[in-house]
PDB file of C-alpha atoms in Angstrom:
ATOM      1  CA  MET N   1       0.000   0.000   0.000  1.00 39.00           C
ATOM      2  CA  ALA N   2       1.315   3.457  -0.903  1.00 43.00           C
ATOM      3  CA  ALA N   3       2.088   5.900   1.891  1.00 43.00           C
ATOM      4  CA  ALA N   4      -0.737   8.230   0.821  1.00 42.00           C
ATOM      5  CA  GLU N   5      -3.236   5.374   0.965  1.00 47.00           C
ATOM      6  CA  SER N   6      -1.895   4.278   4.342  1.00 46.00           C
ATOM      7  CA  LEU N   7      -2.283   7.786   5.696  1.00 44.00           C
ATOM      8  CA  ALA N   8      -5.860   7.923   4.449  1.00 44.00           C
ATOM      9  CA  SER N   9      -6.715   4.576   6.008  1.00 48.00           C
ATOM     10  CA  ALA N  10      -5.264   5.676   9.358  1.00 51.00           C
ATOM     11  CA  ALA N  11      -7.409   8.799   9.488  1.00 52.00           C
ATOM     12  CA  ASP N  12     -10.520   7.049  10.815  1.00 63.00           C
ATOM     13  CA  SER N  13      -8.970   4.044  12.549  1.00 80.00           C
ATOM     14  CA  ALA N  14      -8.209   3.519  16.219  1.00 89.00           C
ATOM     15  CA  PRO N  15      -4.538   3.606  17.200  1.00 94.00           C
ATOM     16  CA  ALA N  16      -3.075   0.275  18.225  1.00 91.00           C
ATOM     17  CA  GLY N  17      -3.238  -0.158  21.978  1.00 91.00           C
ATOM     18  CA  TYR N  18      -6.122   2.210  22.606  1.00 94.00           C
ATOM     19  CA  LEU N  19      -9.007   0.343  24.216  1.00 86.00           C
ATOM     20  CA  GLY N  20     -12.182   2.170  25.179  1.00 79.00           C
ATOM     21  CA  GLY N  21     -10.704   5.444  23.983  1.00 85.00           C
ATOM     22  CA  GLY N  22      -7.686   5.372  26.280  1.00 92.00           C
ATOM     23  CA  LEU N  23      -4.295   3.779  26.740  1.00 96.00           C
ATOM     24  CA  VAL N  24      -3.723   1.656  29.849  1.00 97.00           C
ATOM     25  CA  LEU N  25      -0.079   1.668  30.924  1.00 97.00           C
ATOM     26  CA  ARG N  26       1.541  -0.616  33.494  1.00 97.00           C
ATOM     27  CA  VAL N  27       5.131  -0.833  34.749  1.00 97.00           C
ATOM     28  CA  GLU N  28       6.549  -4.278  35.436  1.00 94.00           C
ATOM     29  CA  ASN N  29      10.251  -5.018  35.856  1.00 93.00           C
ATOM     30  CA  ASP N  30      11.008  -1.370  35.071  1.00 94.00           C
ATOM     31  CA  THR N  31       9.344  -1.686  31.667  1.00 96.00           C
ATOM     32  CA  VAL N  32       6.308   0.340  30.565  1.00 96.00           C
ATOM     33  CA  SER N  33       3.803  -1.737  28.653  1.00 96.00           C
ATOM     34  CA  VAL N  34       0.294  -1.400  27.277  1.00 96.00           C
ATOM     35  CA  VAL N  35      -2.205  -3.727  28.921  1.00 95.00           C
ATOM     36  CA  SER N  36      -5.858  -4.580  28.537  1.00 91.00           C
ATOM     37  CA  PRO N  37      -8.101  -2.959  31.158  1.00 87.00           C
ATOM     38  CA  GLY N  38      -9.296  -6.431  32.144  1.00 86.00           C
ATOM     39  CA  ASP N  39      -5.753  -7.659  32.802  1.00 90.00           C
ATOM     40  CA  VAL N  40      -4.701  -5.077  35.385  1.00 93.00           C
ATOM     41  CA  ASP N  41      -4.007  -6.457  38.861  1.00 92.00           C
ATOM     42  CA  VAL N  42      -3.305  -3.122  40.589  1.00 95.00           C
ATOM     43  CA  PRO N  43      -5.473  -0.026  41.192  1.00 95.00           C
ATOM     44  CA  VAL N  44      -6.060   2.031  38.062  1.00 96.00           C
ATOM     45  CA  VAL N  45      -5.988   5.820  37.916  1.00 96.00           C
ATOM     46  CA  THR N  46      -8.002   7.081  34.951  1.00 96.00           C
ATOM     47  CA  GLU N  47      -7.569  10.586  33.600  1.00 97.00           C
ATOM     48  CA  TRP N  48      -9.393  12.399  30.834  1.00 97.00           C
ATOM     49  CA  PHE N  49      -7.510  15.462  29.623  1.00 97.00           C
ATOM     50  CA  ASP N  50      -6.962  17.873  26.752  1.00 98.00           C
ATOM     51  CA  LEU N  51      -3.376  18.926  26.058  1.00 98.00           C
ATOM     52  CA  HIS N  52      -4.429  22.580  25.743  1.00 98.00           C
ATOM     53  CA  CYS N  53      -6.473  22.605  28.947  1.00 97.00           C
ATOM     54  CA  PRO N  54      -4.701  24.843  31.511  1.00 96.00           C
ATOM     55  CA  TYR N  55      -6.321  22.980  34.393  1.00 96.00           C
ATOM     56  CA  CYS N  56      -4.959  19.706  32.995  1.00 97.00           C
ATOM     57  CA  ALA N  57      -1.475  21.196  32.915  1.00 97.00           C
ATOM     58  CA  GLN N  58      -1.983  22.478  36.453  1.00 96.00           C
ATOM     59  CA  PHE N  59      -3.115  19.030  37.618  1.00 96.00           C
ATOM     60  CA  GLN N  60      -0.051  17.429  36.037  1.00 96.00           C
ATOM     61  CA  ALA N  61       2.260  19.978  37.641  1.00 95.00           C
ATOM     62  CA  ASP N  62       0.690  19.468  41.075  1.00 94.00           C
ATOM     63  CA  ALA N  63      -0.294  15.791  41.211  1.00 95.00           C
ATOM     64  CA  GLY N  64       1.802  14.371  38.403  1.00 94.00           C
ATOM     65  CA  GLU N  65       4.814  13.557  40.567  1.00 93.00           C
ATOM     66  CA  VAL N  66       2.891  11.382  43.014  1.00 94.00           C
ATOM     67  CA  LEU N  67       1.199   9.559  40.146  1.00 96.00           C
ATOM     68  CA  LYS N  68       4.548   9.105  38.401  1.00 95.00           C
ATOM     69  CA  GLU N  69       6.158   7.702  41.568  1.00 95.00           C
ATOM     70  CA  ARG N  70       3.406   5.173  42.161  1.00 96.00           C
ATOM     71  CA  PHE N  71       3.179   4.313  38.484  1.00 97.00           C
ATOM     72  CA  GLU N  72       6.915   3.697  38.089  1.00 96.00           C
ATOM     73  CA  THR N  73       7.024   1.462  41.165  1.00 96.00           C
ATOM     74  CA  GLY N  74       4.132  -0.599  39.766  1.00 96.00           C
ATOM     75  CA  GLU N  75       1.768   0.381  42.570  1.00 96.00           C
ATOM     76  CA  ILE N  76      -0.827   1.719  40.115  1.00 97.00           C
ATOM     77  CA  ALA N  77      -1.637   1.555  36.419  1.00 97.00           C
ATOM     78  CA  LEU N  78      -2.637   4.603  34.386  1.00 97.00           C
ATOM     79  CA  ASP N  79      -5.600   4.715  32.021  1.00 97.00           C
ATOM     80  CA  LEU N  80      -5.073   7.894  30.007  1.00 97.00           C
ATOM     81  CA  HIS N  81      -7.634   9.433  27.659  1.00 97.00           C
ATOM     82  CA  PRO N  82      -6.447  12.310  25.443  1.00 97.00           C
ATOM     83  CA  MET N  83      -9.384  14.469  24.339  1.00 96.00           C
ATOM     84  CA  ALA N  84      -9.425  17.047  21.547  1.00 97.00           C
ATOM     85  CA  PHE N  85     -12.004  19.802  21.870  1.00 97.00           C
ATOM     86  CA  LEU N  86      -9.980  22.943  22.615  1.00 97.00           C
ATOM     87  CA  ASP N  87      -8.635  23.584  19.116  1.00 97.00           C
ATOM     88  CA  SER N  88     -10.203  27.047  19.166  1.00 95.00           C
ATOM     89  CA  HIS N  89      -7.779  27.982  21.957  1.00 95.00           C
ATOM     90  CA  SER N  90      -4.815  27.792  19.569  1.00 96.00           C
ATOM     91  CA  ASP N  91      -4.009  29.004  16.077  1.00 96.00           C
ATOM     92  CA  ASP N  92      -2.963  25.554  14.850  1.00 97.00           C
ATOM     93  CA  ASP N  93      -5.364  22.998  16.413  1.00 97.00           C
ATOM     94  CA  PHE N  94      -2.850  22.069  19.087  1.00 98.00           C
ATOM     95  CA  SER N  95      -5.351  19.878  20.980  1.00 98.00           C
ATOM     96  CA  THR N  96      -5.971  17.632  17.999  1.00 98.00           C
ATOM     97  CA  ARG N  97      -2.379  17.590  16.789  1.00 98.00           C
ATOM     98  CA  GLY N  98      -1.101  16.684  20.250  1.00 98.00           C
ATOM     99  CA  ALA N  99      -3.611  13.860  20.487  1.00 98.00           C
ATOM    100  CA  VAL N 100      -2.531  12.693  17.016  1.00 98.00           C
ATOM    101  CA  LEU N 101       1.110  12.570  18.098  1.00 98.00           C
ATOM    102  CA  LEU N 102       0.201  10.491  21.136  1.00 98.00           C
ATOM    103  CA  ALA N 103      -1.909   8.184  18.976  1.00 97.00           C
ATOM    104  CA  ALA N 104       1.001   7.712  16.578  1.00 97.00           C
ATOM    105  CA  LEU N 105       3.380   6.890  19.434  1.00 98.00           C
ATOM    106  CA  ALA N 106       0.934   4.293  20.730  1.00 97.00           C
ATOM    107  CA  ASP N 107       0.485   2.813  17.268  1.00 97.00           C
ATOM    108  CA  SER N 108       4.254   2.637  16.801  1.00 97.00           C
ATOM    109  CA  GLU N 109       4.475   0.689  20.075  1.00 96.00           C
ATOM    110  CA  GLN N 110       6.385   3.251  22.142  1.00 97.00           C
ATOM    111  CA  PRO N 111       4.436   3.342  25.433  1.00 97.00           C
ATOM    112  CA  ALA N 112       7.226   4.759  27.587  1.00 96.00           C
ATOM    113  CA  ALA N 113       7.748   7.609  25.144  1.00 98.00           C
ATOM    114  CA  TRP N 114       3.961   8.087  24.976  1.00 98.00           C
ATOM    115  CA  TYR N 115       3.837   8.811  28.686  1.00 97.00           C
ATOM    116  CA  GLY N 116       6.881  11.070  28.633  1.00 97.00           C
ATOM    117  CA  THR N 117       5.566  12.981  25.639  1.00 98.00           C
ATOM    118  CA  MET N 118       2.209  13.542  27.329  1.00 98.00           C
ATOM    119  CA  VAL N 119       3.977  14.978  30.378  1.00 97.00           C
ATOM    120  CA  GLY N 120       6.280  17.077  28.184  1.00 98.00           C
ATOM    121  CA  LEU N 121       3.478  18.529  26.053  1.00 98.00           C
ATOM    122  CA  LEU N 122       1.477  19.511  29.132  1.00 98.00           C
ATOM    123  CA  ALA N 123       4.555  21.134  30.683  1.00 97.00           C
ATOM    124  CA  ALA N 124       5.241  23.087  27.477  1.00 98.00           C
ATOM    125  CA  GLN N 125       1.567  23.902  26.842  1.00 97.00           C
ATOM    126  CA  PRO N 126       1.344  26.972  24.579  1.00 96.00           C
ATOM    127  CA  GLU N 127      -0.423  30.090  25.738  1.00 94.00           C
ATOM    128  CA  ASN N 128      -4.046  30.609  24.813  1.00 93.00           C
ATOM    129  CA  GLY N 129      -4.284  31.773  21.207  1.00 94.00           C
ATOM    130  CA  THR N 130      -0.955  30.291  20.176  1.00 94.00           C
ATOM    131  CA  GLY N 131       0.190  26.824  19.183  1.00 95.00           C
ATOM    132  CA  MET N 132       3.276  24.690  18.705  1.00 97.00           C
ATOM    133  CA  SER N 133       5.110  23.648  15.569  1.00 98.00           C
ATOM    134  CA  ASP N 134       5.468  20.034  14.471  1.00 98.00           C
ATOM    135  CA  GLU N 135       9.206  20.390  15.008  1.00 98.00           C
ATOM    136  CA  ASP N 136       8.801  21.435  18.638  1.00 98.00           C
ATOM    137  CA  MET N 137       6.258  18.696  19.314  1.00 98.00           C
ATOM    138  CA  LEU N 138       8.558  16.081  17.803  1.00 98.00           C
ATOM    139  CA  ARG N 139      11.479  17.463  19.807  1.00 98.00           C
ATOM    140  CA  ILE N 140       9.493  16.937  23.020  1.00 98.00           C
ATOM    141  CA  ALA N 141       8.723  13.379  21.914  1.00 98.00           C
ATOM    142  CA  THR N 142      12.399  12.749  21.106  1.00 98.00           C
ATOM    143  CA  GLU N 143      13.436  14.072  24.519  1.00 98.00           C
ATOM    144  CA  ALA N 144      10.967  11.577  26.005  1.00 98.00           C
ATOM    145  CA  GLY N 145      12.787   8.765  24.214  1.00 98.00           C
ATOM    146  CA  ALA N 146      10.625   8.446  21.101  1.00 98.00           C
ATOM    147  CA  ASP N 147      11.841   7.441  17.683  1.00 98.00           C
ATOM    148  CA  THR N 148       9.783   9.869  15.605  1.00 98.00           C
ATOM    149  CA  GLU N 149      10.768   8.076  12.407  1.00 98.00           C
ATOM    150  CA  ALA N 150       9.481   4.727  13.650  1.00 98.00           C
ATOM    151  CA  PRO N 151       6.766   3.154  11.472  1.00 97.00           C
ATOM    152  CA  LEU N 152       3.172   2.786  12.532  1.00 96.00           C
ATOM    153  CA  ALA N 153       2.067  -0.781  13.201  1.00 94.00           C
ATOM    154  CA  SER N 154      -1.194  -0.111  11.368  1.00 92.00           C
ATOM    155  CA  ALA N 155       0.515   1.536   8.388  1.00 92.00           C
ATOM    156  CA  PRO N 156       4.198   0.490   8.135  1.00 94.00           C
ATOM    157  CA  GLU N 157       4.821   2.881   5.244  1.00 94.00           C
ATOM    158  CA  VAL N 158       4.042   5.821   7.544  1.00 95.00           C
ATOM    159  CA  THR N 159       6.303   7.210  10.282  1.00 97.00           C
ATOM    160  CA  VAL N 160       5.300   8.957  13.488  1.00 98.00           C
ATOM    161  CA  SER N 161       6.382  12.324  12.097  1.00 98.00           C
ATOM    162  CA  GLN N 162       4.388  11.760   8.909  1.00 97.00           C
ATOM    163  CA  ALA N 163       1.360  10.758  10.945  1.00 97.00           C
ATOM    164  CA  LEU N 164       1.581  14.036  12.866  1.00 98.00           C
ATOM    165  CA  ALA N 165       1.920  16.079   9.685  1.00 97.00           C
ATOM    166  CA  SER N 166      -1.073  14.367   8.079  1.00 95.00           C
ATOM    167  CA  ARG N 167      -3.179  14.173  11.259  1.00 95.00           C
ATOM    168  CA  SER N 168      -3.604  10.433  11.194  1.00 94.00           C
ATOM    169  CA  PHE N 169      -6.307   9.149  13.582  1.00 95.00           C
ATOM    170  CA  GLU N 170      -7.906  12.632  13.703  1.00 95.00           C
ATOM    171  CA  ALA N 171     -11.424  11.479  12.855  1.00 94.00           C
ATOM    172  CA  TRP N 172     -11.254   8.688  15.419  1.00 94.00           C
ATOM    173  CA  ILE N 173      -9.962  11.079  18.092  1.00 95.00           C
ATOM    174  CA  HIS N 174     -12.826  13.492  17.487  1.00 95.00           C
ATOM    175  CA  ASP N 175     -15.372  10.666  17.493  1.00 94.00           C
ATOM    176  CA  GLN N 176     -14.022   9.433  20.823  1.00 94.00           C
ATOM    177  CA  THR N 177     -14.097  12.935  22.283  1.00 96.00           C
ATOM    178  CA  GLU N 178     -17.721  13.432  21.275  1.00 95.00           C
ATOM    179  CA  ALA N 179     -18.705   9.985  22.540  1.00 94.00           C
ATOM    180  CA  THR N 180     -17.023  10.585  25.887  1.00 94.00           C
ATOM    181  CA  PHE N 181     -18.893  13.832  26.473  1.00 95.00           C
ATOM    182  CA  ALA N 182     -22.134  12.213  25.288  1.00 96.00           C
ATOM    183  CA  ALA N 183     -21.571   9.482  27.877  1.00 94.00           C
ATOM    184  CA  GLY N 184     -21.581  12.049  30.684  1.00 95.00           C
ATOM    185  CA  LEU N 185     -18.102  13.544  31.033  1.00 94.00           C
ATOM    186  CA  GLU N 186     -18.541  17.171  32.071  1.00 93.00           C
ATOM    187  CA  GLN N 187     -15.045  18.613  32.227  1.00 94.00           C
ATOM    188  CA  VAL N 188     -11.331  18.016  32.018  1.00 96.00           C
ATOM    189  CA  PRO N 189      -9.361  17.072  33.862  1.00 96.00           C
ATOM    190  CA  THR N 190     -11.574  14.332  35.243  1.00 95.00           C
ATOM    191  CA  VAL N 191      -9.775  11.779  37.396  1.00 96.00           C
ATOM    192  CA  ALA N 192     -10.952   8.492  38.863  1.00 95.00           C
ATOM    193  CA  VAL N 193      -9.081   6.176  41.222  1.00 95.00           C
ATOM    194  CA  ASP N 194     -10.175   2.579  40.815  1.00 93.00           C
ATOM    195  CA  GLY N 195     -13.481   3.757  39.370  1.00 92.00           C
ATOM    196  CA  ALA N 196     -14.265   6.387  42.023  1.00 93.00           C
ATOM    197  CA  PHE N 197     -14.123   9.985  40.814  1.00 95.00           C
ATOM    198  CA  VAL N 198     -11.731  12.292  42.644  1.00 94.00           C
ATOM    199  CA  HIS N 199     -13.221  15.604  43.749  1.00 89.00           C
ATOM    200  CA  GLY N 200     -10.267  17.907  43.384  1.00 85.00           C
ATOM    201  CA  PHE N 201      -7.434  18.501  40.953  1.00 83.00           C
ATOM    202  CA  ASP N 202      -4.545  18.577  43.394  1.00 89.00           C
ATOM    203  CA  ARG N 203      -1.928  16.282  44.859  1.00 92.00           C
ATOM    204  CA  ALA N 204      -3.639  16.016  48.250  1.00 94.00           C
ATOM    205  CA  SER N 205      -6.927  14.846  46.729  1.00 93.00           C
ATOM    206  CA  VAL N 206      -5.191  12.186  44.644  1.00 93.00           C
ATOM    207  CA  GLU N 207      -3.033  10.971  47.532  1.00 93.00           C
ATOM    208  CA  THR N 208      -6.090  10.749  49.797  1.00 94.00           C
ATOM    209  CA  ALA N 209      -7.927   8.660  47.198  1.00 94.00           C
ATOM    210  CA  LEU N 210      -4.923   6.386  46.658  1.00 92.00           C
ATOM    211  CA  ASP N 211      -4.250   5.927  50.362  1.00 92.00           C
ATOM    212  CA  ALA N 212      -7.880   4.940  50.920  1.00 91.00           C
ATOM    213  CA  LEU N 213      -7.564   1.877  48.663  1.00 86.00           C
TER     214      LEU N 213
END
């Protein structure tokens, strides 16, 4: 299949590894892997977020370290759901493009880099009304350990960087975003610890919920 055809076929498809709209990550033996939600034997922290949501960036800055510590020690798994509905806040559809980059990293089977890129993009979140170039987004992914020229599993003729440029998975991302809000999600960030929603977007609220397990 030609690269152009592969790019077209990836536009509407789900990225490899995404189940139920999110990516479930687990650390075992110091290795980050993608797991099925039904195969997780530790508490799961679920987060719905948009990469251009300032409150999501604030949550990551405040509570991200405690989640990272417990995730890396294998105490919890993370079920992460990138949304894309704040494109009007940037001049280049940063929400969608960031979600596309994450989808491409998942599809190219780079879960550790996926997580690091998510953290990096939130930390470098552009100001309202501005965006971020492909080059800067790919640099953040590279700094997180990604091979941005790795092929997609679903379209081996297409690399991660090409998928970002062509917005692979965009239609699927938007469909998932709409379906999630239709199912009752009211805001981002929304966080749940082992299925129970956390009322508060700060470290103390997350630690209290985790310690209560």
